[in-house]
Coordinates of C-alpha atoms in Angstrom, one line a residue:
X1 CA -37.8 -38.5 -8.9
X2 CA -36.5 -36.1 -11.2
X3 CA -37.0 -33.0 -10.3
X4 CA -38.3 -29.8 -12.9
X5 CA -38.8 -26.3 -14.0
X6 CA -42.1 -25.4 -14.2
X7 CA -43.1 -22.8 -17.2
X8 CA -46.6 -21.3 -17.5
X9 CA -46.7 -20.3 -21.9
X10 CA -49.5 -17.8 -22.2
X11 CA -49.9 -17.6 -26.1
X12 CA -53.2 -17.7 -28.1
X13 CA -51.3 -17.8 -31.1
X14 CA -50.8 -21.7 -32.2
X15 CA -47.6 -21.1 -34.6
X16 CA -46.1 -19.0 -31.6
X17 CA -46.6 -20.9 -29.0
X18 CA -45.8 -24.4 -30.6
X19 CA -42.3 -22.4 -31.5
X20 CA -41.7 -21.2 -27.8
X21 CA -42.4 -24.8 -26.2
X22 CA -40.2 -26.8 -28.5
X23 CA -37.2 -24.8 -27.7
X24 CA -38.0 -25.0 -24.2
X25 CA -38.4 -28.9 -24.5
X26 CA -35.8 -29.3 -26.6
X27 CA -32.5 -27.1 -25.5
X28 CA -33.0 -26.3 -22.0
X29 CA -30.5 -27.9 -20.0
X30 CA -32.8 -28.2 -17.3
X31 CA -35.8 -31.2 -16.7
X32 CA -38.7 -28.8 -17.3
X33 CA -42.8 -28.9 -17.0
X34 CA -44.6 -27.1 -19.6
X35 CA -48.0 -25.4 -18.9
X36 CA -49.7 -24.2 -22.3
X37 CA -52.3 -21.5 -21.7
X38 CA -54.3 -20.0 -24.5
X39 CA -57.0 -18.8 -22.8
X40 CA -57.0 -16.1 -20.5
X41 CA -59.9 -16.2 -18.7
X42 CA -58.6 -19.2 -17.3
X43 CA -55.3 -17.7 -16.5
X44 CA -55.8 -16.8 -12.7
X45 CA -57.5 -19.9 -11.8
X46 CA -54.4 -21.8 -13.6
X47 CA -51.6 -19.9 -11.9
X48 CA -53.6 -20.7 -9.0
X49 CA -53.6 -24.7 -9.1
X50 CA -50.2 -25.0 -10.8
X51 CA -48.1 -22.1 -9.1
X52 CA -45.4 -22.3 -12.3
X53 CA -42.1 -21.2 -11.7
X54 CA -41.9 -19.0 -14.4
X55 CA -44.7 -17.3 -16.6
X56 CA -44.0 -16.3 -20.1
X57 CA -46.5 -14.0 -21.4
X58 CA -47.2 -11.0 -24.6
X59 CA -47.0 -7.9 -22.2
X60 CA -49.7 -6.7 -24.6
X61 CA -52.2 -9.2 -23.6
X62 CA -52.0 -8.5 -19.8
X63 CA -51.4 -4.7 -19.2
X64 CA -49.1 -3.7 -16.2
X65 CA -52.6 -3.5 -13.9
X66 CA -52.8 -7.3 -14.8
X67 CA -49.3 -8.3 -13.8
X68 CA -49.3 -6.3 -10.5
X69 CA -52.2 -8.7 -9.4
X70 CA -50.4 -11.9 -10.9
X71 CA -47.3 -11.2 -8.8
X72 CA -49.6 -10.9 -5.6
X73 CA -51.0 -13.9 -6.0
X74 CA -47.8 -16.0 -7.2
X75 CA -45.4 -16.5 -4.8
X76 CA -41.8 -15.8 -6.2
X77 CA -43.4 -16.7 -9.9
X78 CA -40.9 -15.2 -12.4
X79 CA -42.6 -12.7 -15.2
X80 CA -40.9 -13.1 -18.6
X81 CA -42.3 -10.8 -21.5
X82 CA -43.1 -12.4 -24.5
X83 CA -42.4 -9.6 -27.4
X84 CA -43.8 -9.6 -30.9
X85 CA -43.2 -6.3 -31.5
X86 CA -41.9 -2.7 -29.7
X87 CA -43.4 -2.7 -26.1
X88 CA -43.5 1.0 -23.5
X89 CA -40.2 0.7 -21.8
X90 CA -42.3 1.5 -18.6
X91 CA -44.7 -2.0 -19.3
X92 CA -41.2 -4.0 -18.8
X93 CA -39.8 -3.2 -16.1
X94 CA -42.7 -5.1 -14.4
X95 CA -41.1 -8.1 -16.1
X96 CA -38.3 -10.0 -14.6
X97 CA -36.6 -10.6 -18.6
X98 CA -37.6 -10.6 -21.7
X99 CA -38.0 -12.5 -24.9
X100 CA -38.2 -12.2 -28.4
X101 CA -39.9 -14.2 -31.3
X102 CA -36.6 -12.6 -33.2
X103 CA -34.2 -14.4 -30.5
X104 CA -32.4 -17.5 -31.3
X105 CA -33.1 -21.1 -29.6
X106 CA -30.1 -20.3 -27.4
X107 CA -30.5 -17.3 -26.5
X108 CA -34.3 -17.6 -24.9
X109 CA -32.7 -20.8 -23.4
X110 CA -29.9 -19.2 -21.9
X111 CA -32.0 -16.1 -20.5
X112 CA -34.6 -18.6 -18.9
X113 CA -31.7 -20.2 -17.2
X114 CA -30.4 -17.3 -16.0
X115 CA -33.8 -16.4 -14.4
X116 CA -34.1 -19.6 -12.9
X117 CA -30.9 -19.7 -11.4
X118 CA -31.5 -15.9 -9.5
X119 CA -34.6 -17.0 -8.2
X120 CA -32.2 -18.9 -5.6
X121 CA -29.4 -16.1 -5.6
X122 CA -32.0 -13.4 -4.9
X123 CA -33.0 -15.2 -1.4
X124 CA -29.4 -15.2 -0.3
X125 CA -29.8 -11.7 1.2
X126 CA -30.0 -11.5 4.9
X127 CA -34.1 -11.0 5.4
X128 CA -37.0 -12.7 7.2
X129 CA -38.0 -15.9 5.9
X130 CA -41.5 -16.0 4.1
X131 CA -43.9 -18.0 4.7
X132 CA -43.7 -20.2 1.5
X133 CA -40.4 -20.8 3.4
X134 CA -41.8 -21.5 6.7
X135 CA -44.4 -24.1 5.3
X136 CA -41.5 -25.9 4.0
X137 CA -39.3 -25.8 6.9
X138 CA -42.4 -27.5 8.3
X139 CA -42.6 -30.4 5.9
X140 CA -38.8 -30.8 6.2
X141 CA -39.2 -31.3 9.9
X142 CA -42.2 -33.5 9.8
X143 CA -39.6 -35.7 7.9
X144 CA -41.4 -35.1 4.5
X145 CA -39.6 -35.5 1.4
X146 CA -38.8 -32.8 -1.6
X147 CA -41.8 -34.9 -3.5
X148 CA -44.5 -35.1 -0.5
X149 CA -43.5 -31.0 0.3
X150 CA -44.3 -30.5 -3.5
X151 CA -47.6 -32.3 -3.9
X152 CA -48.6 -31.3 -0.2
X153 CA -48.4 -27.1 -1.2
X154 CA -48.8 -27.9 -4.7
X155 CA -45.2 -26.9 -5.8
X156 CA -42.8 -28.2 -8.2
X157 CA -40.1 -30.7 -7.2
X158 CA -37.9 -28.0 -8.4
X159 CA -38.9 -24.9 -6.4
X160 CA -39.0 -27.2 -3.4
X161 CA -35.6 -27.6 -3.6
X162 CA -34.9 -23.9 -4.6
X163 CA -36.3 -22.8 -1.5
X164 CA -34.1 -25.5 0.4
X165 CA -30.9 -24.2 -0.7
X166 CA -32.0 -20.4 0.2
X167 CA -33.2 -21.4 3.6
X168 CA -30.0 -23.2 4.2
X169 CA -28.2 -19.6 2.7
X170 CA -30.7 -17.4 4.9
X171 CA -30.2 -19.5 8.0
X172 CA -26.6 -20.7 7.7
X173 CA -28.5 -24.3 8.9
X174 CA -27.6 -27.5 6.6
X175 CA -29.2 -30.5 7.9
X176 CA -32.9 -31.5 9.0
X177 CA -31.9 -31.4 12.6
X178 CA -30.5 -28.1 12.5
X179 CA -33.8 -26.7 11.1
X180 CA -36.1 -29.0 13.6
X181 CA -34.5 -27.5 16.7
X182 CA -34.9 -23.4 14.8
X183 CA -38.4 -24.4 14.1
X184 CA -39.3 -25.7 17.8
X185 CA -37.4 -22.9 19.0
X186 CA -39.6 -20.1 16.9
X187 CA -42.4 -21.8 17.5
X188 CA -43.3 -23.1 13.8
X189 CA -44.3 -26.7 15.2
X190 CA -45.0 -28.4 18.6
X191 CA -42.4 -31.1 19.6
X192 CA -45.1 -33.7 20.0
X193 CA -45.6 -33.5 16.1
X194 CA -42.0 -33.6 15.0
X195 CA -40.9 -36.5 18.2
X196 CA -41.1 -39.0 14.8
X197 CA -39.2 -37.2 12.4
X198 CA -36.3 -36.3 15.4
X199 CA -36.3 -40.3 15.7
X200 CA -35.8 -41.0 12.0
X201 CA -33.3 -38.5 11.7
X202 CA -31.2 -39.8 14.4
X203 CA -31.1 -43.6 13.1

C-alpha cells in the first residue's frame, strides 16, 4: 500500500483553506492525506485520533499557550504557521516553518517537503530512542508490517516508515533480526512473544 504524508489544515476560512489543500493535492511530490479542520473546538480531540504529520495552522488562531500544549500531546507533529498577515516574530519561533497566502504553489510545496524530509534527519543524532520508537521496534519484532504498525498506534503508513529509517540511523541496525535480538536484549519484549516472528524471519 502506498504509503502518505499526513497534513492536519486548520482554516475556518472556506476560500483559504480550499486554496491551501489543492496545492497540497495537486503539486506535492509526495502521496499525501489531507485532514481539513475548521473547527477548533474539535482540534485536540482531532489531533488526538489522527496524529497528522504535520499541522498547518493561522498562528493567530492558536496563541503560543495553545501550541506549547499541541506539541505535548503530538508526538514529533510538525507546526507550520499559516500567515495572512504580519505575525510577533516571538509567536513563530514556536513554529517549525512558515507559510504564506502571498507564496507561490511551489514554494509552500517545496517548504512542506523540506519539513518532511528533516523530520527523519533530525533523529539521526546520537540520543535515546523514544518511545514512539520503542512501540514500533515492537511491532517490527512481532513480525508486523509498516500497514498493521500504522493502524495498530494509529500512525500513517508514512511516519511508520520515517521512524524505521531513524531507528536504523540511531541504532546502526538494518534488518528485523538485528532489532529482535536489541529488543530481547533491553528487555522491550519476552522471547516467548517474538519465537514466531524469529521463525518467519529465518525462512
Amino acid at each position: 500500500m502506498k504509503s502518505s504524508l499526513k497534513i492536519a489544515v486548520v482554516e475556518p476560512s472556506l476560500i483559504i483553506r480550499n486554496g491551501i489543500v489543492s496545492v497540497l493535492r495537486r503539486q506535492l511530490s509526495l502521496p499525501v492525506e489531507i485532514i481539513e479542520i475548521t473547527d477548533l473546538t474539535r482540534l485536540a480531540s482531532i489531533l488526538s485520533c489522527r496524529k497528522p504529520d504535520i499541522l498547518v495552522v493561522d498562528p493567530a488562531l492558536l496563541g503560543v499557550f495553545s501550541l506549547s500544549q499541541i506539541r505535548k500531546e503530538a508526538n514529533g507533529m510538525k507546526c507550520v504557521a499559516l500567515r495572512h498577515t504580519a505575525v510577533d516574530p516571538v509567536v513563530l519561533k514556536g513554529y517549525d516553518g512558515e507559510i504564506t497566502i502571498y507564496d507561490t504553489a511551489e514554494s509552500i510545496c517545496e517548504k512542506i517537503e523540506k519539513l518532511s524530509e528533516s523530520s527523519a534527519e533530525a533523529s539521526l543524532q546520537e540520543g535515546p530512542l523514544t518511545d514512539r520508537e520503542k512501540e514500533i521496534i515492537t511491532g517490527v519484532v512481532k513480525g508486523w508490517t509498516n500497514k498493521q504498525i500504522a493502524d495498530k498506534l494509529c500512525l500513517s503508513t508514512y511516519t511508520v516508515i520515517t521512524h524505521r529509517r531513524n531507528i536504523a540511523a540511531k541504532l546502526q541496525i538494518h534488518s528485523a533480526a538485528g532489532l529482535t535480538i536489541y529488543a530481547i536484549v533491553n528487555h522491550f519484549v519476552d522471547i516467548n512473544e517474538v519465537k514466531g516472528s524469529i521463525y518467519r524471519q529465518e525462512k
